[in-house]
Tab-separated table of C-alpha atoms in Angstrom:
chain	number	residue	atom	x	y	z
G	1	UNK	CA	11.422	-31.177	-1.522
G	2	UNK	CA	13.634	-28.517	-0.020
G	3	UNK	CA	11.212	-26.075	1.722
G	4	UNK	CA	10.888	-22.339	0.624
G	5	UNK	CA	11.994	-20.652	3.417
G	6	UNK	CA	15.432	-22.457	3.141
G	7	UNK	CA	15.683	-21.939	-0.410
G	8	UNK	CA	15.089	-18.157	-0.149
G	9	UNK	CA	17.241	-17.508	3.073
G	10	UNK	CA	19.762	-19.650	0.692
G	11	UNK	CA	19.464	-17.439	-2.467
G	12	UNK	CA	19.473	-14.298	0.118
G	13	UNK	CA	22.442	-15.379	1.743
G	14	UNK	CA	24.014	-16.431	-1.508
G	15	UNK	CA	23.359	-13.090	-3.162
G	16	UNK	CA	24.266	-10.913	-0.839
G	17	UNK	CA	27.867	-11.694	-0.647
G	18	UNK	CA	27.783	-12.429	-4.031
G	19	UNK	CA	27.338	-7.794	-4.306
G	20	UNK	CA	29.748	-7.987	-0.866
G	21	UNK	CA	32.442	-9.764	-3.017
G	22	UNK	CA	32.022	-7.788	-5.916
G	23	UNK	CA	32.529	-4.222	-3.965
G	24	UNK	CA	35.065	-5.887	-2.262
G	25	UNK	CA	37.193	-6.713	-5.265
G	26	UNK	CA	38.716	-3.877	-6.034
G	27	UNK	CA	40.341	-3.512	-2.205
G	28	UNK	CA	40.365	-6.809	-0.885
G	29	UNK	CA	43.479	-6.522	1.095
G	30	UNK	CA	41.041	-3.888	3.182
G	31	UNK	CA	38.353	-6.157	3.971
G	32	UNK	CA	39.223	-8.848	6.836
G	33	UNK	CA	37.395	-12.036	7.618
G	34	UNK	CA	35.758	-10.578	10.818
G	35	UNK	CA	34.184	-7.627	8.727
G	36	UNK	CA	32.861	-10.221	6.527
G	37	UNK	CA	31.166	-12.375	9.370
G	38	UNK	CA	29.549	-8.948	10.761
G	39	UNK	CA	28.309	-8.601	7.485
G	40	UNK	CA	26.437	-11.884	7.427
G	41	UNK	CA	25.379	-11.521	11.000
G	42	UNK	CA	23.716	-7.600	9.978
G	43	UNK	CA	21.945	-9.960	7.401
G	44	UNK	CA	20.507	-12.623	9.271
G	45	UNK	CA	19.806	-10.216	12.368
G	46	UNK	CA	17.555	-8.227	9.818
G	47	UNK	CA	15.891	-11.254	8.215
G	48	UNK	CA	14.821	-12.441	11.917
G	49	UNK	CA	13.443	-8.751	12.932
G	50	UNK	CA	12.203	-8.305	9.425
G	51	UNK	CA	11.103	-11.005	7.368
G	52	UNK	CA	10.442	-11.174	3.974
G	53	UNK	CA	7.233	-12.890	2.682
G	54	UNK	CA	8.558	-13.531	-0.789
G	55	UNK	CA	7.733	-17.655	-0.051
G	56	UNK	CA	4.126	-16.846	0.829
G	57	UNK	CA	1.367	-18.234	-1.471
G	58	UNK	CA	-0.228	-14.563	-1.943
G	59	UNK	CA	2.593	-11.753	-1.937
G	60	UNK	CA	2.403	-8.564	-3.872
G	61	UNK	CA	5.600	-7.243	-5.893
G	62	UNK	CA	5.678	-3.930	-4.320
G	63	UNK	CA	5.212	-5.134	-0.941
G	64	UNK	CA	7.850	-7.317	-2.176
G	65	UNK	CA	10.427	-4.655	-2.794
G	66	UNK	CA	9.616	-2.583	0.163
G	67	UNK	CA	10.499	-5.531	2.602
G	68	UNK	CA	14.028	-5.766	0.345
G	69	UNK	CA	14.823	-1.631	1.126
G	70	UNK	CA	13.791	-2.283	4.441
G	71	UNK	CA	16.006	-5.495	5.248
G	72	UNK	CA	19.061	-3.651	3.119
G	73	UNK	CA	18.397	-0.740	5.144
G	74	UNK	CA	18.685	-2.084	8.808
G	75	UNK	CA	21.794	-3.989	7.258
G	76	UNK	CA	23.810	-0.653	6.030
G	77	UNK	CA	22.540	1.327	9.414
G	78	UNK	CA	24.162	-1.338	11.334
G	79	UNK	CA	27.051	-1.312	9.485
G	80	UNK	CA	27.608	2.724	9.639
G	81	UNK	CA	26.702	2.347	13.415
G	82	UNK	CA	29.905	0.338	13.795
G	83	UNK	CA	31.886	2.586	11.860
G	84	UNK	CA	31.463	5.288	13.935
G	85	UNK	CA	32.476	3.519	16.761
G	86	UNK	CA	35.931	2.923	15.664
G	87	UNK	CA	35.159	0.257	13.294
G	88	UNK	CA	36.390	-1.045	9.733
G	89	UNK	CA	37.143	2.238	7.321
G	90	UNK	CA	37.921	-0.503	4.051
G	91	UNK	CA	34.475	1.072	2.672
G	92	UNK	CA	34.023	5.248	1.573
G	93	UNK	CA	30.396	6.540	2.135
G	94	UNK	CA	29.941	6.677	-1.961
G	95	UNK	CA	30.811	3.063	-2.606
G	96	UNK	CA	28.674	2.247	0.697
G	97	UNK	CA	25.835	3.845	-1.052
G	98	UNK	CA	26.126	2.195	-4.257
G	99	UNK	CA	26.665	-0.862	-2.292
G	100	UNK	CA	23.392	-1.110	-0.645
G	101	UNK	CA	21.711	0.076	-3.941
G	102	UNK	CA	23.341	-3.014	-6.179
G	103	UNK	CA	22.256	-4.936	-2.810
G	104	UNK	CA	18.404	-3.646	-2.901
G	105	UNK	CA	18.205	-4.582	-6.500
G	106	UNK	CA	20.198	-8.208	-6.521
G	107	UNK	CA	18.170	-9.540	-3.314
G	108	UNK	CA	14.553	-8.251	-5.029
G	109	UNK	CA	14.882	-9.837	-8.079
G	110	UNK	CA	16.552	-12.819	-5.882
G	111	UNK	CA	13.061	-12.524	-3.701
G	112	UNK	CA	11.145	-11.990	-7.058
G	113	UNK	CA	12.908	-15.900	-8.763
G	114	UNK	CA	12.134	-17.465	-5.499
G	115	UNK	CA	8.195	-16.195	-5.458
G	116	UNK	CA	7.790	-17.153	-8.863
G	117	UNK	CA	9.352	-20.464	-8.663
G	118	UNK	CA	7.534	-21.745	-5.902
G	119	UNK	CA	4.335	-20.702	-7.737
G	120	UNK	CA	5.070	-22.635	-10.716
G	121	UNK	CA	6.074	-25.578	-8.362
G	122	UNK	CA	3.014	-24.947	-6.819
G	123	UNK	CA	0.808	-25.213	-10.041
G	124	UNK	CA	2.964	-28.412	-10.778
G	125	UNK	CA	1.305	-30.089	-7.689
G	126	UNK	CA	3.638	-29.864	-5.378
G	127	UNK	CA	3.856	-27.912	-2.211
G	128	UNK	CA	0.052	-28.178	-1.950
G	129	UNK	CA	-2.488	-27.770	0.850
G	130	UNK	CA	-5.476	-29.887	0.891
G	131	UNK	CA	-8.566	-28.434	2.127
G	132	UNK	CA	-11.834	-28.705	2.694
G	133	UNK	CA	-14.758	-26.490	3.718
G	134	UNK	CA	-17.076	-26.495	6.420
G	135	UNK	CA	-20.383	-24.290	5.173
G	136	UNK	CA	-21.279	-23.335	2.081
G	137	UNK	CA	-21.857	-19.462	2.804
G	138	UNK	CA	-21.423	-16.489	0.356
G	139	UNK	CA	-17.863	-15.834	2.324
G	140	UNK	CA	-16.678	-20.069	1.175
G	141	UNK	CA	-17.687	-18.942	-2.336
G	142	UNK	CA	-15.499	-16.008	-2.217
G	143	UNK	CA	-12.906	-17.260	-0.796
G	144	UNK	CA	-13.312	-20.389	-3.204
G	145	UNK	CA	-12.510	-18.199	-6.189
G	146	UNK	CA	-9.657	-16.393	-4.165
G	147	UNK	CA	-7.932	-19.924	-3.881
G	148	UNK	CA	-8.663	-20.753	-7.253
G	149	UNK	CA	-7.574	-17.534	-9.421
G	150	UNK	CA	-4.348	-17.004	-7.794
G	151	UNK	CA	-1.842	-18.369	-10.150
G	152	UNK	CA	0.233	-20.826	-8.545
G	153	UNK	CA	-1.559	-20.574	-5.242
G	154	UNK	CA	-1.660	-24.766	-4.289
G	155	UNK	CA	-4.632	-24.376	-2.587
G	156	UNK	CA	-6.334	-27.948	-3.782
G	157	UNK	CA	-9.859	-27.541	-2.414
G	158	UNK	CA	-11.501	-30.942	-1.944
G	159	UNK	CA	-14.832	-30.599	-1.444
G	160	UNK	CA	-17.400	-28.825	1.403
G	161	UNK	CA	-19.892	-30.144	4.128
G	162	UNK	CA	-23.018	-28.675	4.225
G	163	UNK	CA	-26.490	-30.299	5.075
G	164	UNK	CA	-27.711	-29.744	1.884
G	165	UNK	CA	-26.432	-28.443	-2.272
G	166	UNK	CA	-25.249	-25.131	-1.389
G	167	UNK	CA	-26.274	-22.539	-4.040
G	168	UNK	CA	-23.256	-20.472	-3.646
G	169	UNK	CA	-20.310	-22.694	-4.395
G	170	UNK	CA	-19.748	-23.932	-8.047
G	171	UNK	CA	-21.094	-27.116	-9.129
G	172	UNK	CA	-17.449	-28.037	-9.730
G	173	UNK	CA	-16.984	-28.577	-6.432
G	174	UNK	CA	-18.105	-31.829	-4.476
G	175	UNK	CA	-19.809	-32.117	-1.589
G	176	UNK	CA	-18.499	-34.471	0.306
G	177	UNK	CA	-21.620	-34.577	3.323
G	178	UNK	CA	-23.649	-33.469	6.040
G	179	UNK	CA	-21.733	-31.313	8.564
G	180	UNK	CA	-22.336	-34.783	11.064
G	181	UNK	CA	-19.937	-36.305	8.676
G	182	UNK	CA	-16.790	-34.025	9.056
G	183	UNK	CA	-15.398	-35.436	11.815
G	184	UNK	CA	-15.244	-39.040	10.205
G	185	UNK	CA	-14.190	-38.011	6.772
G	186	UNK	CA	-11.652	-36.255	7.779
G	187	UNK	CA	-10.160	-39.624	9.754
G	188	UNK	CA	-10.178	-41.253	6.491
G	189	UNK	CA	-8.408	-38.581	4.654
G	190	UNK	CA	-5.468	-36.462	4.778
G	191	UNK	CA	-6.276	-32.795	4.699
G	192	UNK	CA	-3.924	-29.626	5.814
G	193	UNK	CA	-6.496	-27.431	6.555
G	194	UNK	CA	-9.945	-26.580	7.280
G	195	UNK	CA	-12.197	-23.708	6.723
G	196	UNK	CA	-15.357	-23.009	8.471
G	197	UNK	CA	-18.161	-21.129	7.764
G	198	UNK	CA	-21.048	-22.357	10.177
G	199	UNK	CA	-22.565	-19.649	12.181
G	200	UNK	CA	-22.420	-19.518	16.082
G	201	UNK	CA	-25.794	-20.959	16.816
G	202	UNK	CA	-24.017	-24.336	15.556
G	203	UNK	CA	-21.166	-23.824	18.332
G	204	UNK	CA	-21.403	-27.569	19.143
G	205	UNK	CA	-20.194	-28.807	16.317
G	206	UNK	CA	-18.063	-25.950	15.410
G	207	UNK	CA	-16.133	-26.853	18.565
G	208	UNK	CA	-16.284	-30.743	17.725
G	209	UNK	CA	-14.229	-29.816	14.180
G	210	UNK	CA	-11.515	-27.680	16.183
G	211	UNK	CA	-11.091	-30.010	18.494
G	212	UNK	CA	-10.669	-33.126	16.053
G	213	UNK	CA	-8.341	-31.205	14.312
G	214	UNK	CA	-6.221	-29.627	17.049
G	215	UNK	CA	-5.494	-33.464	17.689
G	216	UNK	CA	-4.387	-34.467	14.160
G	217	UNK	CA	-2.375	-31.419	13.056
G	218	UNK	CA	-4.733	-29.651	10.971
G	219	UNK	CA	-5.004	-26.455	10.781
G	220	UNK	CA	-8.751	-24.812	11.399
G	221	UNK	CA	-9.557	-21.584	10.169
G	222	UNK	CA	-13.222	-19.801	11.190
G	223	UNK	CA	-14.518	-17.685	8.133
G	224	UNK	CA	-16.671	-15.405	9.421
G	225	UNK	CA	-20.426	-14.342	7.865
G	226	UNK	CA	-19.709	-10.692	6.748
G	227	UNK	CA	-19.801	-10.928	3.119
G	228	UNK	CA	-23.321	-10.559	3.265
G	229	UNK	CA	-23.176	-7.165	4.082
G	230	UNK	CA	-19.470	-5.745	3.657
G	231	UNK	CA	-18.572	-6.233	0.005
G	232	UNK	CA	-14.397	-5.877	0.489
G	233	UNK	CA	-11.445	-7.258	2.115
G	234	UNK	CA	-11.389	-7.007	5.908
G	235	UNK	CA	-8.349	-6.561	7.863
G	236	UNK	CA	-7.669	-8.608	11.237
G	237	UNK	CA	-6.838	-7.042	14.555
G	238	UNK	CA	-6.376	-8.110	18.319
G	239	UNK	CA	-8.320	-6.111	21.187
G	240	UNK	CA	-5.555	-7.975	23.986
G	241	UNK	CA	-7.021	-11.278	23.312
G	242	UNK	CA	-10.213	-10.721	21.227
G	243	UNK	CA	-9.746	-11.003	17.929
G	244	UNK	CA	-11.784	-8.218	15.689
G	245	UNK	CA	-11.897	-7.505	11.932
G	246	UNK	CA	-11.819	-3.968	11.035
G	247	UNK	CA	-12.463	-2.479	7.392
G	248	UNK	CA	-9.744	-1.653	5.869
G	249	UNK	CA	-5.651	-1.575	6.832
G	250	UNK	CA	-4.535	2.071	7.485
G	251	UNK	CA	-0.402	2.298	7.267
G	252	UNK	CA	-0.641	5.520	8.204
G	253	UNK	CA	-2.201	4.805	11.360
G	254	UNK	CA	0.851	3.654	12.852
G	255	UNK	CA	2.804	6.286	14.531
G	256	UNK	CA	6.241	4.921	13.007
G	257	UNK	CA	4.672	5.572	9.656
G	258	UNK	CA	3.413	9.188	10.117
G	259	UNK	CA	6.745	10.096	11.715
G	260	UNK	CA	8.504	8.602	8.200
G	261	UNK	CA	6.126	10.710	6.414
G	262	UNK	CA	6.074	13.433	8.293
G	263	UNK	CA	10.328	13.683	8.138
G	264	UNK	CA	10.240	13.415	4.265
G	265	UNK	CA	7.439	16.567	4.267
G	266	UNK	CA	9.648	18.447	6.164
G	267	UNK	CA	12.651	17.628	4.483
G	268	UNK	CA	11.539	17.646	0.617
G	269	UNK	CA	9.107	20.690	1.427
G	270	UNK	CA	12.145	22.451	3.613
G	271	UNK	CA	15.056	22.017	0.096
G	272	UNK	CA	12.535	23.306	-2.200
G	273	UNK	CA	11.144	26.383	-0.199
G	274	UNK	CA	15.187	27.254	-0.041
G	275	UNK	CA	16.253	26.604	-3.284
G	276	UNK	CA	13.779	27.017	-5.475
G	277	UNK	CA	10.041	28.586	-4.412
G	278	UNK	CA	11.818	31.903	-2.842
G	279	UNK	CA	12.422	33.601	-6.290
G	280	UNK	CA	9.632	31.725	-7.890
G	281	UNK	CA	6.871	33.498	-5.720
G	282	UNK	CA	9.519	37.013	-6.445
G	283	UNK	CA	8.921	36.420	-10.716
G	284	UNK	CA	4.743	35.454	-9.996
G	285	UNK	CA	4.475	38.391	-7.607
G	286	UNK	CA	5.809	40.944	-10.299
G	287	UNK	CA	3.704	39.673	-13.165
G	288	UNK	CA	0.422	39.267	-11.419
G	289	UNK	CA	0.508	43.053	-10.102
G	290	UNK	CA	1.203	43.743	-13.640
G	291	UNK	CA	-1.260	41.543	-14.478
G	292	UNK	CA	-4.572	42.073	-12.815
G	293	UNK	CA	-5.204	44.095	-9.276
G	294	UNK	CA	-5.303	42.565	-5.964
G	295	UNK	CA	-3.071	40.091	-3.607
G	296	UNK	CA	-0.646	38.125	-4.800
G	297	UNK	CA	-1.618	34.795	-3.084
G	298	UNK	CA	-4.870	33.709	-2.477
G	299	UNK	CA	-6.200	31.297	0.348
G	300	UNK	CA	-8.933	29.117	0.657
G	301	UNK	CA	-10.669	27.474	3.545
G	302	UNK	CA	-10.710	23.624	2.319
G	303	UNK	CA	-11.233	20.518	4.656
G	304	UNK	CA	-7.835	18.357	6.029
G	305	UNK	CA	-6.962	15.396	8.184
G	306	UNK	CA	-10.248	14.461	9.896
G	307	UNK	CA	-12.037	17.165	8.177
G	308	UNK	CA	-10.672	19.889	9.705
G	309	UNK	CA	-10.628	22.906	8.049
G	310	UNK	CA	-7.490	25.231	7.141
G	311	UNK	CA	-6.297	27.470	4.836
G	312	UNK	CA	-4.989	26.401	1.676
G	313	UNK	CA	-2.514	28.965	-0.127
G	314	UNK	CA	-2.215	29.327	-3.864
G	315	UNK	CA	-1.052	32.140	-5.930
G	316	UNK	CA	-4.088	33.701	-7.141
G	317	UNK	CA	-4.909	32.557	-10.360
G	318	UNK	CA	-7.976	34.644	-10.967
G	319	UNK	CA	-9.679	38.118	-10.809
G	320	UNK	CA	-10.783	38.870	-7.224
G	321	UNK	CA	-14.516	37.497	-7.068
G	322	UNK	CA	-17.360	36.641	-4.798
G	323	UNK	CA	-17.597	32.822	-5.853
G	324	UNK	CA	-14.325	32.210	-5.351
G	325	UNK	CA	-14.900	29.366	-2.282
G	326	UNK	CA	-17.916	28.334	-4.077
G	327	UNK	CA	-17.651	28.000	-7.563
G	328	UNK	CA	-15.016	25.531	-9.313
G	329	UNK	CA	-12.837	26.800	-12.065
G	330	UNK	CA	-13.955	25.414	-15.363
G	331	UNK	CA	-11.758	25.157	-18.507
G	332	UNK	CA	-13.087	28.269	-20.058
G	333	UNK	CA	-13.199	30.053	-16.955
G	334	UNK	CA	-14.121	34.069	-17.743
G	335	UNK	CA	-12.421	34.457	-13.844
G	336	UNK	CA	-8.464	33.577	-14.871
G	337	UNK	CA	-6.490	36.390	-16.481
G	338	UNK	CA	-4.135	34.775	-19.506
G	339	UNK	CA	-1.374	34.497	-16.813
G	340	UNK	CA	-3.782	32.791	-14.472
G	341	UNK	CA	-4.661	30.086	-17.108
G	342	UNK	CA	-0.447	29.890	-17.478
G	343	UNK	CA	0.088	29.241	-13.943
G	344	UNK	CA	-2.528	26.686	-13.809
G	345	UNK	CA	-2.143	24.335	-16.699
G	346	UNK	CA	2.073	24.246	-15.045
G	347	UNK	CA	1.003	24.093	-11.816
G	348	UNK	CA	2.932	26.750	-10.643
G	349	UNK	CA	-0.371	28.008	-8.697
G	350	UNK	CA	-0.314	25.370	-6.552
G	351	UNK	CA	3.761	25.546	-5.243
G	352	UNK	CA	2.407	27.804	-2.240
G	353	UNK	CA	0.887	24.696	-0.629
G	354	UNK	CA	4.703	23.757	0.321
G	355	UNK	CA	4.235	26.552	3.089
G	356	UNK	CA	0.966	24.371	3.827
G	357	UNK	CA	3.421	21.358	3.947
G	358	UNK	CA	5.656	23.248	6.446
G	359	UNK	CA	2.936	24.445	8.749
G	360	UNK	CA	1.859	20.623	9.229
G	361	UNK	CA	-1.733	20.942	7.800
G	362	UNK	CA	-0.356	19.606	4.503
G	363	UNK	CA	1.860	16.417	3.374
G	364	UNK	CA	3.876	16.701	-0.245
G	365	UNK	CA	1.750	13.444	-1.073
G	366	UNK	CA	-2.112	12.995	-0.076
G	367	UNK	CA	-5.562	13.225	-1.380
G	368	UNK	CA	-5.968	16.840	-2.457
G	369	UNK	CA	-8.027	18.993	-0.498
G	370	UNK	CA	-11.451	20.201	-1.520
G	371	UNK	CA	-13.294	23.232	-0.460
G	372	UNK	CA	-15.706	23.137	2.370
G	373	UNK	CA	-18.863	23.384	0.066
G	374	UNK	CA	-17.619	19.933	-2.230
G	375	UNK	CA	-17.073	18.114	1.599
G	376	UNK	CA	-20.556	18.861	2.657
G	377	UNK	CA	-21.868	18.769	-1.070
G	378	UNK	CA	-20.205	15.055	-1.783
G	379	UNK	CA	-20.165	13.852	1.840
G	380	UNK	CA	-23.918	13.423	1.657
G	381	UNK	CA	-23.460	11.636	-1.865
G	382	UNK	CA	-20.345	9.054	-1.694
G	383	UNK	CA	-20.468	6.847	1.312
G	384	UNK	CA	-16.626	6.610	1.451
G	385	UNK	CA	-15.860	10.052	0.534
G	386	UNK	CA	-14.671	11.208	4.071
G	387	UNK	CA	-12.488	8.050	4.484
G	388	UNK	CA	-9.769	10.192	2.257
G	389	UNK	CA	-9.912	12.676	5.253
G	390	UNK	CA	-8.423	10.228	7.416
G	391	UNK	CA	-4.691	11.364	6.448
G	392	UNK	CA	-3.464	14.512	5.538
G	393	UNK	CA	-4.033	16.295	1.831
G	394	UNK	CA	-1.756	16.354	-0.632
G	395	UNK	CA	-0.265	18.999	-3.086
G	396	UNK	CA	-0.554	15.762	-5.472
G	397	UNK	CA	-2.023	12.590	-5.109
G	398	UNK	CA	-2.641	9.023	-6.413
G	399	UNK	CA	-6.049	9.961	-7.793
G	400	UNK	CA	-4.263	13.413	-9.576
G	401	UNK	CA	-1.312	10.915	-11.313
G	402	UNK	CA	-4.009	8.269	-12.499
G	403	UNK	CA	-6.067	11.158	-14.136
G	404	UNK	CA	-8.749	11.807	-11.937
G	405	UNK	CA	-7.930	15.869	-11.436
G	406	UNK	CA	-10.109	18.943	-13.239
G	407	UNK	CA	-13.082	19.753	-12.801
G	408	UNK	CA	-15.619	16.982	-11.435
G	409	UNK	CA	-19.000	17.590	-13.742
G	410	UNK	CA	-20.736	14.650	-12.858
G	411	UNK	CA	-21.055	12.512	-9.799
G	412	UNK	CA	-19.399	9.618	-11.287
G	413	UNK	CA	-16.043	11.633	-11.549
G	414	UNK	CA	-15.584	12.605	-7.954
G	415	UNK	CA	-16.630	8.852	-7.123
G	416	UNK	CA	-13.728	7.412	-9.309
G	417	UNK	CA	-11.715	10.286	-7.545
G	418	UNK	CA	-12.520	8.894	-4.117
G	419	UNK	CA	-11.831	5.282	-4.743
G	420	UNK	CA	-8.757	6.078	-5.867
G	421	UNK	CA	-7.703	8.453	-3.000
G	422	UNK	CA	-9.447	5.713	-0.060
G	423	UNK	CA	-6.358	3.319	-2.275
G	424	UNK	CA	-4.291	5.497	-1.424
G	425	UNK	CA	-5.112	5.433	2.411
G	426	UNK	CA	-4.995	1.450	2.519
G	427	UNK	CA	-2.167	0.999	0.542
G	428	UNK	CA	0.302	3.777	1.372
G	429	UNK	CA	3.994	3.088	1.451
G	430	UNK	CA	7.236	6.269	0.950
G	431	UNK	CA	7.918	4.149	-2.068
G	432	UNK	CA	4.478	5.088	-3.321
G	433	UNK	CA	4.753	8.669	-2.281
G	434	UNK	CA	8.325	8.753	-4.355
G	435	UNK	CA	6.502	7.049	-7.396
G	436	UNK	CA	3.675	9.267	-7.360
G	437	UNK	CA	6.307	12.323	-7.020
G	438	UNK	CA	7.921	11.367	-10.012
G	439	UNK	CA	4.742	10.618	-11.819
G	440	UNK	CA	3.577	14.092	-10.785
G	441	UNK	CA	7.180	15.443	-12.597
G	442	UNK	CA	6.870	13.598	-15.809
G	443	UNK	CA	3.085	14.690	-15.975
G	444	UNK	CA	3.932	18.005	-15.384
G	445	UNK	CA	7.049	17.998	-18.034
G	446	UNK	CA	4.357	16.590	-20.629
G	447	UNK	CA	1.429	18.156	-19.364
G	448	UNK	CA	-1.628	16.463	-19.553
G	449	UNK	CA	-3.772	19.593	-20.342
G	450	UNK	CA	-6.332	18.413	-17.471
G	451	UNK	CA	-5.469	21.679	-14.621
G	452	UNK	CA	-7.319	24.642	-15.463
C-alpha cells in the first residue's frame, strides 16, 4: 500500500502547480523553467521546516489549516525575497496575493482528502497498528476509549496483561496473561506497539518489556499513573533530557507567538485609533456632557496578565457613583442614563480599551478583564479561574462570542465563563483571534441583547 506521507507530499506537490499553472496561464511566455523549479524547491524547503500532520491518525481541521497558511506563507516570503533581489518580475503583487490565497485553499482541502482517506482506509483494516497493553490502570482505560472512538483511528487493541481481571478496562477486551507472560506472547505474535502502565516499583519487568521490544522493532510507550488525580489531557515537555508532563499546552508561551500577537495588537489597534475612534470619542464626548455631569471616560482598576492590575478605560456609561468598582451593572441598572444603556448594548463603551491595546496592558483578543473585587471574589471559588490571567485581556474574547458575557448571577455562569476563556489559553492560534474578531462584528451587527 503506498504510504501516507508519499501520497500527501504527492497530492501537495501535484496541487500546487496545478494553482502555479493556472496563474501562469494567462502570461506564460513570462514564466521560465528556472522560476518554476524555485517554485517547487520554496515548496519542499517549507514542507521539510514545516510539516504538515494531515497523515497523522489524530489531527484536528483547524490545526489542519493553520499548518497550510503557514507552509503557503514561508513559500510566497521566499518567493518576494528573491524578487527583491533582482529576481523574476512575470508576477504583480495583486495576482501574487491571490495566488497564495487560491494556493492556501487548494492544498487544505488537498490536506483535508488525504486525512480523510487514510481514515476510511484505516477503518477498512488497513494501515493498522496492533497493540497491546501492559497494566490495566484507570490511564489504559482512558486511553482504551481514545483509540477506540476516533473514527478511522487503526488502533486494533489486542488484548492487556495484568495479574489479575482488571476492573477498569471493558469486558470486551481480552486478557491475554500475567505480566510474566509478556515477554513470550509477544514472540509468538506480531504487535507494532506496546503500552505500559505498570508503576515504578515493578521497574524489573518494566525494563524486561523495553528491552524485548527495542530488539524486535516494537515500539514501547510508558503511560504514566496520573489519571487518578488530574482529570485532563497532559502535555509533554523535555527538562534537557528529563522528560516531564505539564498541564496544559500554552501557545502563547512561546515568545514567537506573543511577538505575532503582539504585532497584530499594534497594528489592528494602531488603523482603528486613526481612522475611526478619533471622531467617535469627539460625537460620545458631546452627548454625554449633554447628557449627564461628570468625565467623559471612566477607568477602572481590573486585574491583567498574571493578575496584575491596570486601568481599564471605557466611556462612562453611568451616573458618577460610589459602587462603581464594586457593583456590576445589571440589565435594569437605575446607574446608566438612556445614552449609557445605548452605548452599552453597541458596545461603543468599550472602544476606549484600544488605547488599553496600545499601552500594552491589553490585546484586541483575550479573556476580558474583571474588576479586582470578582478576581479575589471568584479566585477563592473556581480552581482554574486565574489560569485565564496567564495571557493578556481582551476587548473581546472566546467566552464573549460563545455567549458567556452579562452579568454573572450565579456561580455556574462565571464557571462556564472560565472554561471557556482557560480554551482559549490552550488552544490559541491568529486564525482564532481573526474568527473570534469577526464573530465579535456579526454579533455586534445583530446584537445579541446580552451587554448592558
Amino acid at each position: 500500500m503506498l504510504k501516507p506521507t508519499i501520497l500527501l507530499i504527492g497530492v501537495d506537490i501535484l496541487l500546487f502547480n496545478i494553482v502555479l499553472m493556472a496563474f501562469a496561464l494567462p502570461g506564460w511566455d513570462n514564466v521560465t523553467c528556472m522560476e518554476w523549479l524555485l517554485l517547487n524547491a520554496y515548496y519542499i524547503v517549507s514542507a521539510l521546516l514545516l510539516p504538515t500532520t494531515a497523515h497523522k491518525r489524530f489531527v484536528r481541521v483547524d490545526k489542519l489549516l493553520g499548518e497550510t497558511i503557514k507552509n503557503v506563507g514561508l513559500i510566497y516570503v521566499l518567493r518576494g525575497l528573491y524578487a527583491m533581489t533582482d529576481g523574476w518580475t512575470s508576477c504583480s503583487l495583486p495576482m501574487m496575493i491571490g495566488e497564495a490565497a487560491a494556493m492556501i485553499v487548494v492544498m487544505f482541502y488537498g490536506r483535508y482528502f488525504v486525512k480523510q482517506f487514510m481514515r476510511r482506509i484505516r477503518n477498512l483494516g488497513r494501515n493498522n497498528k496492533k497493540v497491546v497493553f501492559v497494566g490495566a490502570g484507570v490511564n489504559l482505560t482512558c486511553l482504551y476509549e481514545e483509540m477506540k472512538n476516533e473514527y478511522g483511528s487503526g488502533y486494533n487493541v489486542l488484548g492487556y496483561f495484568e495479574d489479575k481481571p482488571s476492573k477498569h478496562l471493558p469486558e470486551e477486551l481480552e486478557r491475554l496473561g500475567r505480566i510474566e507472560d509478556v515477554t513470550g506472547w509477544l514472540e509468538r505474535n506480531y504487535v507494532d506497539q506496546v503500552y505500559c502502565n505498570l508503576p515504578p516499583s515493578r521497574q524489573e519487568e518494566i525494563v524486561k518489556i523495553i528491552n524485548y521490544s527495542e530488539r524486535h522493532f516494537i515500539r514501547f510507550f510508558s503511560v504514566p499513573n496520573v489519571r487518578n488525580y488530574v482529570h485532563r489531557a497532559l502535555v509533554p515537555k523535555m527538562v534537557n533530557s528529563m522528560p516531564v508532563l505539564t498541564l496544559r499546552q500554552e501557545p502563547l508561551g512561546r515568545g514567537w507567538n506573543r511577538a505575532v500577537k503582539r504585532m497584530f495588537d499594534i497594528v489592528f489597534a494602531g488603523v482603528f485609533v486613526v481612522t475611526c475612534f478619533w471622531w467617535i470619542a469627539l460625537i460620545v464626548a458631546a452627548i454625554t456632557k449633554i447628557t449627564m455631569p461628570g468625565p467623559v471616560f471612566f477607568k477602572q482598576k481590573r486585574n491583567g496578565l498574571r493578575g496584575k492590575e491596570f486601568y481599564c478605560l471605557k466611556f462612562r456609561s453611568m451616573r458618577v457613583n460610589k459602587d462603581a468598582d464594586t457593583v456590576q451593572a445589571t440589565a435594569d441598572d437605575p446607574r446608566k442614563t438612556k445614552w449609557g444603556d445605548i452605548m452599552r448594548r453597541t458596545n461603543i463603551d468599550e472602544l476606549p480599551q484600544f488605547l488599553n491595546v496600545l499601552e500594552g496592558s491589553m490585546s484586541v483578543v483575550g479573556p476580558r478583564p474583571h474588576m479586582v473585587k470578582h478576581t479575589e471574589q471568584y479566585s477563592a471559588l473556581i480552581d482554574k479561574y486565574m489560569v485565564r490571567h496567564w495571557v493578556k485581556p481582551g476587548i473581546t474574547g472566546w467566552a464573549q462570542v460563545k455567549g458567556s458575557r452579562g452579568e454573572t448571577k450565579e456561580l455556574w455562569q462565571m464557571e462556564e465563563r472560565v472554561k471557556k476563556d482557560v480554551w482559549y489559553v490552550e488552544n490559541w492560534s491568529m486564525l482564532l483571534d481573526i474568527r473570534i474578531i469577526y464573530l465579535t462584528v456579526r454579533n455586534m451587527i445583530r446584537g445579541d441583547g446580552q451587554a448592558y
